[in-house]
Short mmCIF file of C-alpha atoms in Angstrom, two decimals:
data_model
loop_
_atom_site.label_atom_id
_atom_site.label_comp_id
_atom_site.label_asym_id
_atom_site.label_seq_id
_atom_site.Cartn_x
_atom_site.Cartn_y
_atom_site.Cartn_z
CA UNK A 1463 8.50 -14.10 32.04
CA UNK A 1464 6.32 -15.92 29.33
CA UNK A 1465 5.01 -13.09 26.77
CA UNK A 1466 1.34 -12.50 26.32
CA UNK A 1467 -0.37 -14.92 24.17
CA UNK A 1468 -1.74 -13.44 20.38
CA UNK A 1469 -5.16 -12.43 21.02
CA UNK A 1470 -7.86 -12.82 17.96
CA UNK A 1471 -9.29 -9.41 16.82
CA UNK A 1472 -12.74 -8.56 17.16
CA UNK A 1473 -15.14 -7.84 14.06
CA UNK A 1474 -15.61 -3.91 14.83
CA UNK A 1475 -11.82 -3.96 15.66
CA UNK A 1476 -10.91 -4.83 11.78
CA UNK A 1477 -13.57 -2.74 10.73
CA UNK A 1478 -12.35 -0.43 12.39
CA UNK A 1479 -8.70 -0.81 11.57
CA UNK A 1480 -9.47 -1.08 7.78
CA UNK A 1481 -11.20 2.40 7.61
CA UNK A 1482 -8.37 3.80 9.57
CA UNK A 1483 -5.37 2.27 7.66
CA UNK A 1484 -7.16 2.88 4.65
CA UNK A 1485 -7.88 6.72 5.11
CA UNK A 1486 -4.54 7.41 6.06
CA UNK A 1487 -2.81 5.73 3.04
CA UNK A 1488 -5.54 7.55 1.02
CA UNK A 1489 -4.85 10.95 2.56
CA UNK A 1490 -1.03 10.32 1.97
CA UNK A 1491 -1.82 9.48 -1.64
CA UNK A 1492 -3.61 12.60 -1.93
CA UNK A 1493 -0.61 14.50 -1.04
CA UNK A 1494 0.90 12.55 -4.05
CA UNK A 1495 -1.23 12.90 -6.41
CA UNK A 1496 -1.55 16.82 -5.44
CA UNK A 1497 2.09 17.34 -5.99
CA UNK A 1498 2.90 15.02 -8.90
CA UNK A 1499 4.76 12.25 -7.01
CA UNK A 1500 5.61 8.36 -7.43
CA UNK A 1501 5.58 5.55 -5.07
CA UNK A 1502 6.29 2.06 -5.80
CA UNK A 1503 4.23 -1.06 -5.45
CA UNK A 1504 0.55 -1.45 -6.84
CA UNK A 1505 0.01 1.73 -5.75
CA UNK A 1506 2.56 3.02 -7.67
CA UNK A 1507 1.71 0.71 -10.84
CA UNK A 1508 -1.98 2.38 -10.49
CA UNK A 1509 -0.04 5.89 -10.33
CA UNK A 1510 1.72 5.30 -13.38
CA UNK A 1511 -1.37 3.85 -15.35
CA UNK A 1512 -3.29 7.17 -14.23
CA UNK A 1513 -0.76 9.49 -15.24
CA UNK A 1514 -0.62 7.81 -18.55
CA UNK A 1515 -4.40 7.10 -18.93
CA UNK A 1516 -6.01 9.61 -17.26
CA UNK A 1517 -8.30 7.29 -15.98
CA UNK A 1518 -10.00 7.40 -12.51
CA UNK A 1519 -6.59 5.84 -9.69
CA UNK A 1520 -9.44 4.01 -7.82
CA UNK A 1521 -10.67 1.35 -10.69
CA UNK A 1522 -7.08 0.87 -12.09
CA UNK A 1523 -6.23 -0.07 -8.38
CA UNK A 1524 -8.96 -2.55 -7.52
CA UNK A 1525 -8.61 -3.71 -11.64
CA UNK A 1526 -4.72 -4.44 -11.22
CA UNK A 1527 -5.03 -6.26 -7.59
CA UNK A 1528 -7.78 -8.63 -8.86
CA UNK A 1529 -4.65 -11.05 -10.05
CA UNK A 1530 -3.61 -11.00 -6.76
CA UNK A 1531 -6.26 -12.31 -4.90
CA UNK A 1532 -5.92 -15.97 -5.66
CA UNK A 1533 -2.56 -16.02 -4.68
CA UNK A 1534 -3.45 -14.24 -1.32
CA UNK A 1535 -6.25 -16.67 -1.05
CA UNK A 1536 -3.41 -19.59 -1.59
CA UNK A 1537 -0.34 -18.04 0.67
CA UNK A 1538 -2.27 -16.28 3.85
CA UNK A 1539 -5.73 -17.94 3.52
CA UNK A 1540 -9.56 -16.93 3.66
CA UNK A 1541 -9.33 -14.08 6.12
CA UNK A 1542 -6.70 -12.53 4.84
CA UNK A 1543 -7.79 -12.18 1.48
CA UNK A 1544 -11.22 -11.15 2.27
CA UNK A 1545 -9.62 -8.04 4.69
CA UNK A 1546 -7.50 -7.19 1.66
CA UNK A 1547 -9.99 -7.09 -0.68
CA UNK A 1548 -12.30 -5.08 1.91
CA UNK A 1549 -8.94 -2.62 2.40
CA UNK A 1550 -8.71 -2.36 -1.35
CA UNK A 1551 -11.98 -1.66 -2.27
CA UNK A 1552 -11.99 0.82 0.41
CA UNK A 1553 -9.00 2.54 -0.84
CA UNK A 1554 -10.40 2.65 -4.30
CA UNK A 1555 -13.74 4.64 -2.62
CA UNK A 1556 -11.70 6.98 -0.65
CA UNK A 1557 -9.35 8.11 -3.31
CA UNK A 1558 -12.15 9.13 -5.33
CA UNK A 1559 -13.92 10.92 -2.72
CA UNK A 1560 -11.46 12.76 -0.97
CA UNK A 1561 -10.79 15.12 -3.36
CA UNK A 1562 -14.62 16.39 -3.27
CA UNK A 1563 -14.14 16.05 0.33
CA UNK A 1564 -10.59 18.14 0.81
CA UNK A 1565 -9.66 20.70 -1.40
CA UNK A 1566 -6.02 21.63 -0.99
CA UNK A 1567 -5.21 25.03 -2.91
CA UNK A 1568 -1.21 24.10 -2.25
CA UNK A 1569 1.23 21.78 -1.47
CA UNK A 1570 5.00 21.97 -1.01
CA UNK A 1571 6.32 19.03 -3.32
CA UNK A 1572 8.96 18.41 -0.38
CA UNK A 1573 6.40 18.28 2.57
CA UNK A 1574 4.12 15.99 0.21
CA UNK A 1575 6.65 13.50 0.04
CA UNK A 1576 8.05 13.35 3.47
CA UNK A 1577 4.47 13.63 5.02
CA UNK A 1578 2.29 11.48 2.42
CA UNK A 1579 5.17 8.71 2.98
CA UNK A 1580 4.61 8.61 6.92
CA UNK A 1581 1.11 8.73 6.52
CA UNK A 1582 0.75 5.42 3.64
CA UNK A 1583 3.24 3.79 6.07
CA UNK A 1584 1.72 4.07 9.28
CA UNK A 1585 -1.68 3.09 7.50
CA UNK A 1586 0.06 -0.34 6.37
CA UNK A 1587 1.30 -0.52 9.75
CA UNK A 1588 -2.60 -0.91 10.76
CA UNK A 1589 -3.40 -2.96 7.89
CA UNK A 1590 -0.84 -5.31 8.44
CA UNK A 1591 -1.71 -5.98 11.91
CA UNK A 1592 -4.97 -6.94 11.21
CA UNK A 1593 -3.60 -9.40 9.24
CA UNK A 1594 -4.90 -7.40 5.99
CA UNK A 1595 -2.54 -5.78 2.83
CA UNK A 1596 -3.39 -3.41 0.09
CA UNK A 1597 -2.58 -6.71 -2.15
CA UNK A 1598 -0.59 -6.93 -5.68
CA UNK A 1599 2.97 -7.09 -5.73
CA UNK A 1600 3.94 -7.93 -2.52
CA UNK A 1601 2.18 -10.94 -2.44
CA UNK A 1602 3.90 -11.71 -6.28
CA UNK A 1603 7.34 -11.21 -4.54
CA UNK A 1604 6.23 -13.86 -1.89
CA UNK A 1605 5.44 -15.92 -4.44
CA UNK A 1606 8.57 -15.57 -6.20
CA UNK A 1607 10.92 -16.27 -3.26
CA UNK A 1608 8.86 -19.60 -2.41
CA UNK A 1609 8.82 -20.57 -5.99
CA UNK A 1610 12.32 -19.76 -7.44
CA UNK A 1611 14.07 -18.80 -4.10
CA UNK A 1612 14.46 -15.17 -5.26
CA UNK A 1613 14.97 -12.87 -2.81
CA UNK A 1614 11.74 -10.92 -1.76
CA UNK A 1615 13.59 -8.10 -0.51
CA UNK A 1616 15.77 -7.43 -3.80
CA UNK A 1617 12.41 -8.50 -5.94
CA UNK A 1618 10.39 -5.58 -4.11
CA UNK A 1619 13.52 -2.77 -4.92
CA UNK A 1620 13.77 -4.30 -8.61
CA UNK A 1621 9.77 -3.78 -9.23
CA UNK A 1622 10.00 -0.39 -7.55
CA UNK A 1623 12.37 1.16 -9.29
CA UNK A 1624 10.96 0.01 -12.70
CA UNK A 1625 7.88 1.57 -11.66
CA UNK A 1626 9.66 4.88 -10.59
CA UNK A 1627 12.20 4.82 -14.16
CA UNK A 1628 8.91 4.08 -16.21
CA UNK A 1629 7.40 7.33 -14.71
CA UNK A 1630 10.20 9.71 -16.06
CA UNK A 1631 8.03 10.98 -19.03
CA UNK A 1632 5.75 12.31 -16.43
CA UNK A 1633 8.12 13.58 -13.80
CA UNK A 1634 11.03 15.33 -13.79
CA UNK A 1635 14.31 15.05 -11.84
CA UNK A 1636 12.65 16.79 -8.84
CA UNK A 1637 9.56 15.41 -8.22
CA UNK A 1638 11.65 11.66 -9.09
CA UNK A 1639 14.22 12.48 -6.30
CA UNK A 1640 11.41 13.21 -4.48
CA UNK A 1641 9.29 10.29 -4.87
CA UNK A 1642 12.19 8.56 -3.63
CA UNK A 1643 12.13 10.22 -0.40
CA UNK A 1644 8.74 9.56 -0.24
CA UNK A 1645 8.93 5.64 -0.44
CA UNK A 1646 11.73 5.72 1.86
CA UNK A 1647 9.78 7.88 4.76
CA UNK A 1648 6.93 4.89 4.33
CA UNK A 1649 9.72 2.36 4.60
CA UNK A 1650 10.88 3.74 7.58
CA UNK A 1651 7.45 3.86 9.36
CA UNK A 1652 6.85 0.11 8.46
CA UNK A 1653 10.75 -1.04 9.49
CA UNK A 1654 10.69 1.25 12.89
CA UNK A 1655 6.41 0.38 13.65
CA UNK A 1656 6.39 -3.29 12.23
CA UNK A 1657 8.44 -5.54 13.77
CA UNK A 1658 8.13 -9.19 14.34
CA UNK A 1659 6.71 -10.33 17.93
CA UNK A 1660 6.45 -6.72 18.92
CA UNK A 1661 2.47 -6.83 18.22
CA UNK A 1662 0.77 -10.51 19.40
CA UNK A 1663 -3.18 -10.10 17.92
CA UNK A 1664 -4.43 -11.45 14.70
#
């Protein structure tokens, strides 16, 4: 049996995909932020520059990912990059309203991580199969493995874990162990949800 040819998205399907992936990546970030955690990735990068700075998460996101775009423009086209820089700049909104919007008097540092981590993975999940990202460093690993043949994979774990060491001033051995449990509960929603040829639409 012949499987189901990939089926072109409609315009208030990606609109509607990039609120949704969005809000739930912001809402996962939320529980970060809220409990002092780390991820890796852009994100992460835009963590670490707003623990340091003090500076507002949403403009040091859509400032570091404005690199990115030409590459994204270059590897996955027009479409692509104009979905990621809708997702971003979406992103950037949300995490500066959702805190007006959703006060949270506590969160369990534990339940933060393994809850905030399903959440920002399941919201790339949606993102990615709309053929949109939340931009930066993936697409520099991408890069890298076309242009030098380095590994994306072990170029991804390198720049994550740079991120997460460069944080220790700001964390401590808890909320570090804890961040890593957090990237790895959004790693496992993307490698269980995101598989190739298990979702035909673009």
């Amino acid at each position: 049996m012949n499987p189901p040819a990939a089926q072109r998205h409609r315009l208030y399907e990606d609109a509607q995909a990039l609120l949704t992936g969005t809000l739930l990546v912001a809402l996962g970030l939320t529980l970060f932020r809220e409990a002092g955690l780390m991820t890796g990735g852009t994100v992460g990068l835009a963590f670490l520059l707003h623990y340091v700075s003090g500076w507002p998460f949403g403009v040091l996101f859509f400032a570091i990912n404005l690199p990115f775009y030409w590459l994204a423009w270059r590897r996955m086209g027009a479409r692509f990059t104009v979905k990621t820089l809708a997702a971003v700049s979406l992103l950037a909104l949300l995490s500066g309203w959702l805190p007006q919007w959703l006060k949270l008097a506590s969160v369990q540092p534990l339940f933060a991580a393994v809850a905030g981590g399903l959440l920002v993975g399941v919201g790339f999940v949606i993102l990615f199969r709309h053929r949109a990202s939340l931009g930066g460093l993936n697409l520099l690993v991408l890069w890298c493995q076309d242009r030098f043949g380095w590994r994306a994979g072990w170029v991804q774990l390198g720049l994550d874990a740079t991120i997460l060491l460069a944080a220790w001033p700001w964390l401590d051995l808890q909320r570090l162990l804890l961040s890593v449990l957090a990237a790895a509960a959004m790693n496992a929603a993307l490698a269980i949800n995101h598989r190739p040829g298990r979702y035909l639409a673009f």
